[in-house]
Short mmCIF file of C-alpha atoms in Angstrom, two decimals:
data_model
loop_
_atom_site.label_atom_id
_atom_site.label_comp_id
_atom_site.label_asym_id
_atom_site.label_seq_id
_atom_site.Cartn_x
_atom_site.Cartn_y
_atom_site.Cartn_z
CA UNK A 138 0.55 124.90 80.79
CA UNK A 139 -3.12 124.12 81.42
CA UNK A 140 -4.01 123.60 85.05
CA UNK A 141 -7.18 121.49 85.19
CA UNK A 142 -7.41 121.09 88.98
CA UNK A 143 -7.64 123.59 91.79
CA UNK A 144 -4.65 123.95 94.10
CA UNK A 145 -5.76 123.14 97.63
CA UNK A 146 -4.20 124.97 100.54
CA UNK A 147 -6.55 124.74 103.49
CA UNK A 148 -4.91 125.42 106.85
CA UNK A 149 -6.23 123.41 109.81
CA UNK A 150 -8.15 125.56 112.28
CA UNK A 151 -5.82 124.62 115.13
CA UNK A 152 -2.79 125.73 113.13
CA UNK A 153 -4.34 129.12 112.42
CA UNK A 154 -5.15 129.56 116.11
CA UNK A 155 -1.59 128.79 117.24
CA UNK A 156 0.01 130.98 114.58
CA UNK A 157 -2.06 134.07 115.06
CA UNK A 158 -5.29 133.52 116.90
CA UNK A 159 -6.87 136.15 119.08
CA UNK A 160 -5.06 134.89 122.20
CA UNK A 161 -1.57 134.82 120.59
CA UNK A 162 1.04 132.21 121.27
CA UNK A 163 2.24 133.12 124.78
CA UNK A 164 5.42 131.23 125.63
CA UNK A 165 5.19 128.96 122.59
CA UNK A 166 7.77 128.94 119.83
CA UNK A 167 8.12 127.00 116.62
CA UNK A 168 7.54 127.05 112.92
CA UNK A 169 4.74 126.27 110.48
CA UNK A 170 5.40 125.18 106.90
CA UNK A 171 2.69 124.60 104.32
CA UNK A 172 3.43 123.55 100.75
CA UNK A 173 1.26 122.63 97.80
CA UNK A 174 2.60 121.64 94.38
CA UNK A 175 1.13 120.74 91.01
CA UNK A 176 3.12 118.84 88.39
CA UNK A 177 2.22 118.02 84.79
CA UNK A 178 4.50 115.41 83.17
CA UNK A 179 2.51 112.97 81.05
CA UNK A 180 -0.12 113.17 83.78
CA UNK A 181 -1.31 115.46 86.52
CA UNK A 182 0.03 115.16 90.07
CA UNK A 183 -0.75 117.30 93.09
CA UNK A 184 0.52 117.12 96.68
CA UNK A 185 -0.17 119.07 99.87
CA UNK A 186 1.96 119.13 103.02
CA UNK A 187 1.38 120.85 106.37
CA UNK A 188 4.05 120.70 109.07
CA UNK A 189 4.04 122.31 112.51
CA UNK A 190 6.89 122.34 115.04
CA UNK A 191 5.75 123.87 118.32
CA UNK A 192 7.14 123.84 121.86
CA UNK A 193 8.18 125.79 124.90
CA UNK A 194 11.33 126.37 126.97
CA UNK A 195 10.99 127.12 130.67
CA UNK A 196 13.57 127.99 133.33
CA UNK A 197 12.50 126.73 136.77
CA UNK A 198 15.53 128.02 138.69
CA UNK A 199 19.14 128.94 138.05
CA UNK A 200 20.63 126.30 135.74
CA UNK A 201 17.42 124.26 135.93
CA UNK A 202 15.14 124.18 132.89
CA UNK A 203 12.82 121.96 130.91
CA UNK A 204 11.79 121.87 127.26
CA UNK A 205 8.80 120.30 125.49
CA UNK A 206 8.21 120.18 121.74
CA UNK A 207 5.81 118.54 119.32
CA UNK A 208 6.18 117.85 115.62
CA UNK A 209 3.03 117.37 113.54
CA UNK A 210 2.74 116.73 109.81
CA UNK A 211 -0.14 116.07 107.45
CA UNK A 212 0.16 115.23 103.75
CA UNK A 213 -2.14 114.11 100.98
CA UNK A 214 -2.52 113.94 97.22
CA UNK A 215 -5.93 115.42 96.34
CA UNK A 216 -7.99 113.38 93.93
CA UNK A 217 -6.35 110.09 94.92
CA UNK A 218 -7.62 107.61 97.50
CA UNK A 219 -5.55 106.31 100.43
CA UNK A 220 -3.04 109.18 100.23
CA UNK A 221 -3.67 110.95 103.54
CA UNK A 222 -0.88 110.59 106.08
CA UNK A 223 -0.84 112.14 109.56
CA UNK A 224 2.30 111.79 111.68
CA UNK A 225 3.34 113.21 115.04
CA UNK A 226 6.25 113.05 117.47
CA UNK A 227 6.68 114.56 120.93
CA UNK A 228 9.89 115.52 122.75
CA UNK A 229 10.71 116.43 126.33
CA UNK A 230 13.85 117.29 128.26
CA UNK A 231 14.72 118.26 131.84
CA UNK A 232 18.18 119.57 132.71
CA UNK A 233 19.77 120.37 136.09
CA UNK A 234 23.42 120.88 137.10
CA UNK A 235 24.00 117.13 137.75
CA UNK A 236 21.06 115.50 135.98
CA UNK A 237 19.66 115.43 132.46
CA UNK A 238 16.56 113.46 131.44
CA UNK A 239 15.23 113.29 127.89
CA UNK A 240 12.53 111.40 126.07
CA UNK A 241 10.48 111.28 122.91
CA UNK A 242 7.31 109.48 121.88
CA UNK A 243 5.60 108.71 118.59
CA UNK A 244 2.13 107.13 118.93
CA UNK A 245 0.71 104.42 116.68
CA UNK A 246 0.64 105.87 113.17
CA UNK A 247 0.95 104.83 109.55
CA UNK A 248 4.43 104.61 108.04
CA UNK A 249 3.20 105.31 104.50
CA UNK A 250 0.06 106.32 102.64
CA UNK A 251 -1.54 103.12 101.31
CA UNK A 252 -4.68 100.98 101.56
CA UNK A 253 -3.24 98.73 104.32
CA UNK A 254 -0.09 100.54 105.42
CA UNK A 255 2.30 99.23 108.06
CA UNK A 256 1.98 100.98 111.40
CA UNK A 257 4.59 101.80 114.02
CA UNK A 258 5.05 103.24 117.49
CA UNK A 259 8.28 104.48 119.06
CA UNK A 260 9.40 105.82 122.40
CA UNK A 261 12.82 106.61 123.81
CA UNK A 262 13.90 107.56 127.32
CA UNK A 263 17.35 108.37 128.64
CA UNK A 264 19.22 110.18 131.34
CA UNK A 265 22.69 111.23 132.41
CA UNK A 266 23.80 111.72 136.01
CA UNK A 267 27.04 113.57 136.67
CA UNK A 268 28.61 113.44 140.11
CA UNK A 269 30.73 116.48 141.03
CA UNK A 270 33.69 114.26 141.94
CA UNK A 271 32.54 110.77 140.95
CA UNK A 272 31.66 108.93 137.74
CA UNK A 273 29.17 109.75 135.01
CA UNK A 274 26.24 107.34 134.66
CA UNK A 275 23.97 107.19 131.61
CA UNK A 276 20.86 105.07 131.07
CA UNK A 277 18.91 104.67 127.80
CA UNK A 278 15.87 102.68 126.75
CA UNK A 279 14.41 102.54 123.23
CA UNK A 280 11.38 100.55 122.06
CA UNK A 281 9.83 100.26 118.65
CA UNK A 282 6.63 98.38 117.74
CA UNK A 283 5.51 97.74 114.20
CA UNK A 284 2.41 96.14 112.74
CA UNK A 285 1.78 94.96 109.20
CA UNK A 286 -0.24 92.38 107.28
CA UNK A 287 2.49 89.84 108.15
CA UNK A 288 2.18 90.27 111.91
CA UNK A 289 3.54 92.32 114.78
CA UNK A 290 7.19 92.94 115.64
CA UNK A 291 9.04 94.62 118.47
CA UNK A 292 12.52 95.85 119.26
CA UNK A 293 13.84 96.88 122.68
CA UNK A 294 17.27 98.37 123.28
CA UNK A 295 18.63 98.91 126.81
CA UNK A 296 21.97 100.59 127.49
CA UNK A 297 23.91 101.40 130.66
CA UNK A 298 27.28 103.18 130.60
CA UNK A 299 29.64 104.35 133.33
CA UNK A 300 32.79 106.41 132.88
CA UNK A 301 35.19 108.18 135.21
CA UNK A 302 38.53 109.90 135.12
CA UNK A 303 41.21 110.50 137.72
CA UNK A 304 44.03 112.73 136.58
CA UNK A 305 45.62 111.30 133.42
CA UNK A 306 43.65 108.03 133.66
CA UNK A 307 40.15 107.49 132.25
CA UNK A 308 38.16 104.28 132.46
CA UNK A 309 34.64 103.14 131.77
CA UNK A 310 32.33 100.31 130.90
CA UNK A 311 28.96 99.68 129.32
CA UNK A 312 26.28 97.03 128.95
CA UNK A 313 23.74 96.71 126.16
CA UNK A 314 20.87 94.31 125.62
CA UNK A 315 18.86 94.18 122.40
CA UNK A 316 15.68 92.07 122.15
CA UNK A 317 13.86 91.83 118.83
CA UNK A 318 11.01 89.99 117.19
CA UNK A 319 10.58 90.13 113.41
CA UNK A 320 7.05 90.95 112.23
CA UNK A 321 7.23 88.90 109.02
CA UNK A 322 8.65 85.66 110.53
CA UNK A 323 8.12 85.90 114.28
CA UNK A 324 11.77 84.98 114.92
CA UNK A 325 13.03 86.28 118.26
CA UNK A 326 16.61 87.33 118.91
CA UNK A 327 18.67 88.62 121.80
CA UNK A 328 22.09 90.30 121.94
CA UNK A 329 24.07 91.02 125.10
CA UNK A 330 27.17 93.19 124.83
CA UNK A 331 29.73 94.24 127.44
CA UNK A 332 32.45 96.81 126.84
CA UNK A 333 35.28 98.13 128.96
CA UNK A 334 38.04 100.62 128.33
CA UNK A 335 41.07 102.23 129.91
CA UNK A 336 43.11 105.19 128.66
CA UNK A 337 46.13 106.91 130.14
CA UNK A 338 47.97 109.98 128.89
CA UNK A 339 51.19 111.58 130.02
CA UNK A 340 52.78 114.77 128.73
CA UNK A 341 56.19 116.26 129.18
CA UNK A 342 57.39 119.41 127.49
CA UNK A 343 58.98 117.69 124.45
CA UNK A 344 56.99 114.42 124.59
CA UNK A 345 53.42 113.17 124.79
CA UNK A 346 52.39 109.52 125.20
CA UNK A 347 48.98 107.85 125.24
CA UNK A 348 48.03 104.23 125.84
CA UNK A 349 44.61 102.64 125.65
CA UNK A 350 42.96 99.26 126.09
CA UNK A 351 39.44 98.15 125.05
CA UNK A 352 37.67 94.85 125.59
CA UNK A 353 34.44 93.68 123.92
CA UNK A 354 32.35 90.65 124.78
CA UNK A 355 29.08 89.92 122.98
CA UNK A 356 26.65 87.04 122.66
CA UNK A 357 23.89 86.97 120.05
CA UNK A 358 21.17 84.31 119.86
CA UNK A 359 18.48 83.78 117.23
CA UNK A 360 16.49 80.55 117.41
CA UNK A 361 19.16 77.82 117.76
CA UNK A 362 21.99 79.95 116.45
CA UNK A 363 24.51 81.37 118.92
CA UNK A 364 27.34 83.74 118.03
CA UNK A 365 30.05 84.72 120.51
CA UNK A 366 32.66 87.42 120.03
CA UNK A 367 35.49 88.49 122.30
CA UNK A 368 38.14 91.04 121.30
CA UNK A 369 40.93 92.94 123.01
CA UNK A 370 42.50 96.05 121.51
CA UNK A 371 45.77 97.61 122.64
CA UNK A 372 46.98 100.97 121.41
CA UNK A 373 49.99 103.15 121.96
CA UNK A 374 50.75 106.55 120.41
CA UNK A 375 53.29 109.26 120.93
CA UNK A 376 54.48 112.57 119.58
CA UNK A 377 57.37 114.84 120.34
CA UNK A 378 59.91 117.33 119.14
CA UNK A 379 63.54 116.35 118.61
CA UNK A 380 64.76 119.85 117.78
CA UNK A 381 63.07 123.12 116.95
CA UNK A 382 62.83 121.99 113.31
CA UNK A 383 62.26 118.23 113.68
CA UNK A 384 59.09 116.59 115.02
CA UNK A 385 57.92 113.00 115.11
CA UNK A 386 54.68 111.09 115.75
CA UNK A 387 53.74 107.42 115.78
CA UNK A 388 50.90 105.13 116.74
CA UNK A 389 50.31 101.40 116.83
CA UNK A 390 47.24 99.20 117.28
CA UNK A 391 46.80 95.49 117.98
CA UNK A 392 43.38 93.85 118.00
CA UNK A 393 43.14 90.21 118.99
CA UNK A 394 40.27 87.91 119.88
CA UNK A 395 38.07 85.04 118.82
CA UNK A 396 34.72 84.67 117.06
CA UNK A 397 32.57 81.54 117.38
CA UNK A 398 29.36 80.61 115.55
CA UNK A 399 27.59 77.28 116.05
CA UNK A 400 26.39 77.51 112.43
CA UNK A 401 30.02 77.11 111.32
CA UNK A 402 32.29 74.14 111.96
CA UNK A 403 35.25 76.24 113.08
CA UNK A 404 36.05 79.33 115.13
CA UNK A 405 37.80 82.36 113.67
CA UNK A 406 40.79 83.94 115.34
CA UNK A 407 41.18 87.71 115.08
CA UNK A 408 44.64 89.23 114.71
CA UNK A 409 44.82 92.76 113.26
CA UNK A 410 47.91 94.94 113.57
CA UNK A 411 48.81 98.42 112.34
CA UNK A 412 51.76 100.74 112.82
CA UNK A 413 52.37 104.23 111.51
CA UNK A 414 55.24 106.66 111.96
CA UNK A 415 55.82 110.19 110.69
CA UNK A 416 58.89 112.43 110.72
CA UNK A 417 58.58 116.16 109.95
CA UNK A 418 61.48 118.45 109.13
CA UNK A 419 61.19 122.20 108.46
CA UNK A 420 64.66 123.47 107.47
CA UNK A 421 63.12 126.78 106.31
CA UNK A 422 59.97 128.65 107.16
CA UNK A 423 58.80 128.13 103.60
CA UNK A 424 59.76 124.43 103.28
CA UNK A 425 58.11 121.44 104.96
CA UNK A 426 59.39 117.84 104.51
CA UNK A 427 57.59 114.74 105.75
CA UNK A 428 58.40 111.03 105.74
CA UNK A 429 55.57 108.58 106.49
CA UNK A 430 55.77 104.81 107.01
CA UNK A 431 52.66 102.65 107.48
CA UNK A 432 52.05 98.92 107.75
CA UNK A 433 48.78 97.01 108.24
CA UNK A 434 48.07 93.29 108.46
CA UNK A 435 45.17 90.97 109.26
CA UNK A 436 45.64 87.35 110.35
CA UNK A 437 49.20 87.45 109.09
CA UNK A 438 48.24 88.81 105.65
CA UNK A 439 49.53 92.25 104.70
CA UNK A 440 46.75 94.66 103.70
CA UNK A 441 48.83 97.85 103.31
CA UNK A 442 52.54 98.61 103.37
CA UNK A 443 54.08 101.80 101.99
CA UNK A 444 56.66 104.52 102.47
CA UNK A 445 55.65 108.06 101.48
CA UNK A 446 57.66 111.25 101.12
CA UNK A 447 56.04 114.69 100.94
CA UNK A 448 57.50 118.11 100.42
CA UNK A 449 55.75 121.48 100.30
CA UNK A 450 57.28 124.83 99.46
CA UNK A 451 55.38 128.10 100.12
CA UNK A 452 56.67 131.59 99.55
CA UNK A 453 55.49 135.08 98.62
CA UNK A 454 57.25 135.78 95.33
CA UNK A 455 55.61 139.18 94.90
CA UNK A 456 53.50 141.40 97.06
CA UNK A 457 50.24 139.50 97.78
CA UNK A 458 51.23 136.73 95.32
CA UNK A 459 51.94 133.29 96.79
CA UNK A 460 53.82 130.40 95.19
CA UNK A 461 53.19 126.79 96.23
CA UNK A 462 55.05 123.77 94.93
CA UNK A 463 54.67 120.23 96.17
CA UNK A 464 56.01 116.76 95.55
CA UNK A 465 54.75 113.43 96.86
CA UNK A 466 56.31 110.04 96.21
CA UNK A 467 54.86 106.72 97.40
CA UNK A 468 56.82 103.47 97.43
CA UNK A 469 54.46 100.56 97.99
CA UNK A 470 55.54 97.02 98.70
CA UNK A 471 51.89 95.93 98.76
CA UNK A 472 48.80 97.52 97.23
CA UNK A 473 45.26 96.40 96.46
CA UNK A 474 44.51 99.23 94.04
CA UNK A 475 45.89 101.63 91.48
CA UNK A 476 47.52 104.01 93.95
CA UNK A 477 49.41 107.05 92.60
CA UNK A 478 53.18 106.66 92.44
CA UNK A 479 54.02 110.34 92.62
CA UNK A 480 52.28 113.72 92.48
CA UNK A 481 53.98 116.95 91.41
CA UNK A 482 52.20 120.28 91.39
CA UNK A 483 52.87 123.99 91.43
CA UNK A 484 50.42 126.84 91.90
CA UNK A 485 50.59 130.62 91.79
CA UNK A 486 47.80 132.56 93.48
CA UNK A 487 47.45 136.16 94.49
CA UNK A 488 46.06 139.62 94.09
CA UNK A 489 47.49 141.43 91.08
CA UNK A 490 45.83 144.74 91.78
CA UNK A 491 42.76 146.09 93.48
CA UNK A 492 39.76 144.00 92.44
CA UNK A 493 41.83 141.59 90.34
CA UNK A 494 42.92 138.10 91.44
CA UNK A 495 44.52 135.34 89.40
CA UNK A 496 45.45 131.70 89.94
CA UNK A 497 47.41 129.19 87.90
CA UNK A 498 48.14 125.54 88.66
CA UNK A 499 49.86 122.60 86.94
CA UNK A 500 49.60 119.08 88.38
CA UNK A 501 50.91 115.74 87.15
CA UNK A 502 50.25 112.29 88.59
CA UNK A 503 51.75 108.92 87.72
CA UNK A 504 50.13 105.52 88.33
CA UNK A 505 51.62 102.05 88.46
CA UNK A 506 49.18 100.68 85.86
CA UNK A 507 49.08 103.64 83.49
CA UNK A 508 50.85 106.66 82.06
CA UNK A 509 51.35 109.99 83.72
CA UNK A 510 48.35 112.31 83.76
CA UNK A 511 48.49 116.08 83.47
CA UNK A 512 46.12 118.83 84.57
CA UNK A 513 46.36 122.58 84.14
CA UNK A 514 44.19 125.43 85.39
CA UNK A 515 44.14 129.21 84.87
CA UNK A 516 41.62 131.41 86.66
CA UNK A 517 40.98 135.13 86.79
CA UNK A 518 38.57 136.90 89.16
CA UNK A 519 37.57 140.54 88.71
CA UNK A 520 35.60 142.60 91.21
CA UNK A 521 35.76 146.15 89.79
CA UNK A 522 32.91 147.24 92.09
CA UNK A 523 31.33 145.78 95.22
CA UNK A 524 28.19 144.89 93.26
CA UNK A 525 29.94 143.48 90.15
CA UNK A 526 31.73 140.16 89.78
CA UNK A 527 33.42 138.43 86.82
CA UNK A 528 35.19 135.08 86.80
CA UNK A 529 36.90 133.18 83.97
CA UNK A 530 38.37 129.68 84.41
CA UNK A 531 40.17 127.44 81.91
CA UNK A 532 41.38 123.95 82.68
CA UNK A 533 42.72 121.03 80.71
CA UNK A 534 43.14 117.31 81.52
CA UNK A 535 45.40 115.14 79.39
CA UNK A 536 45.95 111.37 79.53
CA UNK A 537 48.55 109.90 77.13
CA UNK A 538 47.79 106.82 74.99
CA UNK A 539 47.63 103.45 76.76
CA UNK A 540 48.07 100.39 74.54
CA UNK A 541 45.37 100.45 71.87
CA UNK A 542 43.57 103.34 73.58
CA UNK A 543 44.35 106.74 72.21
CA UNK A 544 45.08 109.88 74.19
CA UNK A 545 42.32 111.71 75.98
CA UNK A 546 42.06 115.50 76.23
CA UNK A 547 39.38 117.44 78.09
CA UNK A 548 39.20 121.23 77.87
CA UNK A 549 36.75 123.25 79.92
CA UNK A 550 35.92 126.97 79.97
CA UNK A 551 33.75 128.54 82.65
CA UNK A 552 32.48 132.12 82.62
CA UNK A 553 30.60 133.73 85.50
CA UNK A 554 29.19 137.24 85.69
CA UNK A 555 27.05 138.95 88.28
CA UNK A 556 25.60 142.38 88.93
CA UNK A 557 23.72 142.74 92.21
CA UNK A 558 23.36 146.34 93.35
CA UNK A 559 21.37 147.41 96.37
CA UNK A 560 18.72 148.78 94.07
CA UNK A 561 15.77 146.86 92.68
CA UNK A 562 17.52 145.07 89.78
CA UNK A 563 20.10 142.26 89.68
CA UNK A 564 21.37 139.76 87.11
CA UNK A 565 23.66 136.71 87.23
CA UNK A 566 24.82 134.48 84.41
CA UNK A 567 27.12 131.55 83.78
CA UNK A 568 28.42 129.58 80.81
CA UNK A 569 30.31 126.27 80.91
CA UNK A 570 31.79 124.69 77.79
CA UNK A 571 33.38 121.23 77.87
CA UNK A 572 35.15 119.70 74.91
CA UNK A 573 36.62 116.19 75.08
CA UNK A 574 38.65 114.65 72.26
CA UNK A 575 40.67 111.48 71.76
CA UNK A 576 39.44 108.14 73.03
CA UNK A 577 36.21 109.77 74.23
CA UNK A 578 34.52 112.35 72.02
CA UNK A 579 32.09 114.53 73.92
CA UNK A 580 30.93 118.12 73.85
CA UNK A 581 28.76 119.87 76.40
CA UNK A 582 27.55 123.39 76.88
CA UNK A 583 25.51 124.69 79.78
CA UNK A 584 24.29 128.25 80.22
CA UNK A 585 22.09 129.87 82.82
CA UNK A 586 20.81 133.34 83.68
CA UNK A 587 18.88 134.75 86.63
CA UNK A 588 17.21 138.15 86.83
CA UNK A 589 15.83 139.44 90.13
CA UNK A 590 13.65 142.50 90.67
CA UNK A 591 12.69 143.99 94.02
CA UNK A 592 9.25 145.51 93.76
CA UNK A 593 9.13 146.45 97.43
CA UNK A 594 11.11 146.40 100.61
CA UNK A 595 10.23 142.74 101.29
CA UNK A 596 9.08 141.51 97.88
CA UNK A 597 11.27 139.96 95.22
CA UNK A 598 10.52 138.53 91.78
CA UNK A 599 12.87 136.35 89.77
CA UNK A 600 13.23 134.81 86.31
CA UNK A 601 15.48 131.78 85.76
CA UNK A 602 16.59 130.35 82.42
CA UNK A 603 18.99 127.54 81.58
CA UNK A 604 19.96 125.47 78.54
CA UNK A 605 22.13 122.36 78.26
CA UNK A 606 23.43 120.90 74.99
CA UNK A 607 25.27 117.59 75.13
CA UNK A 608 26.93 115.56 72.37
CA UNK A 609 28.23 112.11 73.30
CA UNK A 610 29.11 110.02 70.27
CA UNK A 611 25.95 109.73 68.19
CA UNK A 612 23.70 110.90 71.03
CA UNK A 613 22.69 114.56 71.05
CA UNK A 614 20.43 116.00 73.73
CA UNK A 615 19.08 119.49 74.35
CA UNK A 616 17.16 120.59 77.44
CA UNK A 617 15.78 124.02 78.29
CA UNK A 618 14.20 125.30 81.49
CA UNK A 619 12.34 128.51 82.25
CA UNK A 620 11.03 129.50 85.65
CA UNK A 621 9.39 132.32 87.56
CA UNK A 622 9.62 132.83 91.33
CA UNK A 623 8.16 135.25 93.84
CA UNK A 624 8.95 135.89 97.49
CA UNK A 625 6.99 138.25 99.71
CA UNK A 626 5.77 138.76 103.27
CA UNK A 627 2.15 138.86 104.35
CA UNK A 628 0.63 140.43 107.50
CA UNK A 629 1.56 138.82 110.84
CA UNK A 630 4.96 137.83 109.40
CA UNK A 631 3.77 135.07 107.09
CA UNK A 632 6.29 134.40 104.32
CA UNK A 633 4.85 133.46 100.93
CA UNK A 634 7.01 131.80 98.26
CA UNK A 635 5.79 130.74 94.83
CA UNK A 636 7.47 129.31 91.75
CA UNK A 637 6.57 127.95 88.33
CA UNK A 638 8.99 126.00 86.14
CA UNK A 639 8.75 124.38 82.72
CA UNK A 640 11.41 122.03 81.31
CA UNK A 641 11.70 120.63 77.80
CA UNK A 642 14.26 118.05 76.72
CA UNK A 643 15.02 115.90 73.68
CA UNK A 644 13.16 112.56 73.73
CA UNK A 645 11.62 113.40 77.11
CA UNK A 646 8.25 114.46 78.44
CA UNK A 647 7.79 118.18 79.02
CA UNK A 648 7.51 118.87 82.75
CA UNK A 649 5.66 121.80 84.33
CA UNK A 650 5.62 122.44 88.08
CA UNK A 651 3.87 125.06 90.21
CA UNK A 652 4.68 125.31 93.93
CA UNK A 653 3.29 127.58 96.65
CA UNK A 654 4.75 127.66 100.18
CA UNK A 655 3.68 129.50 103.32
CA UNK A 656 6.22 129.77 106.13
CA UNK A 657 5.73 131.21 109.61
CA UNK A 658 8.22 131.33 112.50
CA UNK A 659 6.92 132.38 115.88
CA UNK A 660 8.38 132.73 119.34
#
């Protein structure tokens, strides 16, 4: 790779002073991140980014504190015009036992690097007041201004919420007003929204009940268009235990209301209902049976209706070897998709001996619009030493023929190996081989290797290599990647990270990338 331009990495003077100037940082804390990268892929591209997060946390008295933070970023692409972009955002927060105030501000700044970029300004303020015995009141205000060649737009969002609870009863309400003006058309809009809610819970030793009610009223205007919405939602749920081995749970929801729009010649009535019940039975410690019934409808039209049975068996067949077997059957009277009819699976997982684990699984699934599908998996994990790891996985997917389509078989082998001692040398490698036959012929092989060397207590070098070969019908592709990386620490706890990668692929442009990053955390 021939680098024809100089990598620029100039730190602003203010950043250097904060990070390690002669007067130190005092009570400040934060992080600096500087990155420069050079890419060669049919052309030369370079980018530079500086980012600084800095702030302070102060305790005024017991349980009284305030925080202030600033986030600054500067980016550019050297050699190109109109690519400089400076952005900033400021945060503040004050917290006391019964009061919390927060805010953030972003001054007028460009949204993107361009000749005539759109500009924006944002600020948000909010607070929460908690009474020791009374309600909780929260206030929020957000405003956003934007400016572009089309004009100027604004958006203001005001929110007030109040909630309170007395024993098993909780209630609350909120109001929201949103005013907006589009920059490209000048159209103004306003939305007013009121919400209210009530929830009550009651528990006995074998039974628990909960009821809730929510109401929503909103009015949205834009020019001559007016849209009104009013909804009421009722909910009831319960759970309990019939015997020591039988439990039940159920919940139901009903949402009703009306939606009106003067742009339409008719109003729309809202009527949504749902009900769900579940019965659990555990005759043995190792056996769990469940029966689920669910029904959903909207405006009198059924959207979901099914009955589902599940069973799960778990048991230790040998020492540290667990057997799991499950069955699930779904009977649908209404379905919008290709839902599975039944699922049967069994798995064996456990530790065979010290440092040796194995797992095997067989799963089959049937669908209403197709044949039964099968999947098998066998896995072995070996850890002969704390610094050595081996893993071998084989799995197979099989789909029988469907009409004129032939069968489909996918076989996959995965091999993983790693050696990472505490010394200066470590290596990791992987190999994945996929072979698909039948209606879809495809072959794929992917291999990778990583070698790391520690040249010092806080310095590490690495070499990465990978290759992918793919055959899909008449299309054959090969891609190879080789990279070098380095990680070390400089004086005053500056962390330096560098990498260089080169990728070649069939019928593709060769890509080379060099990246250098400086990272500093201070407090």
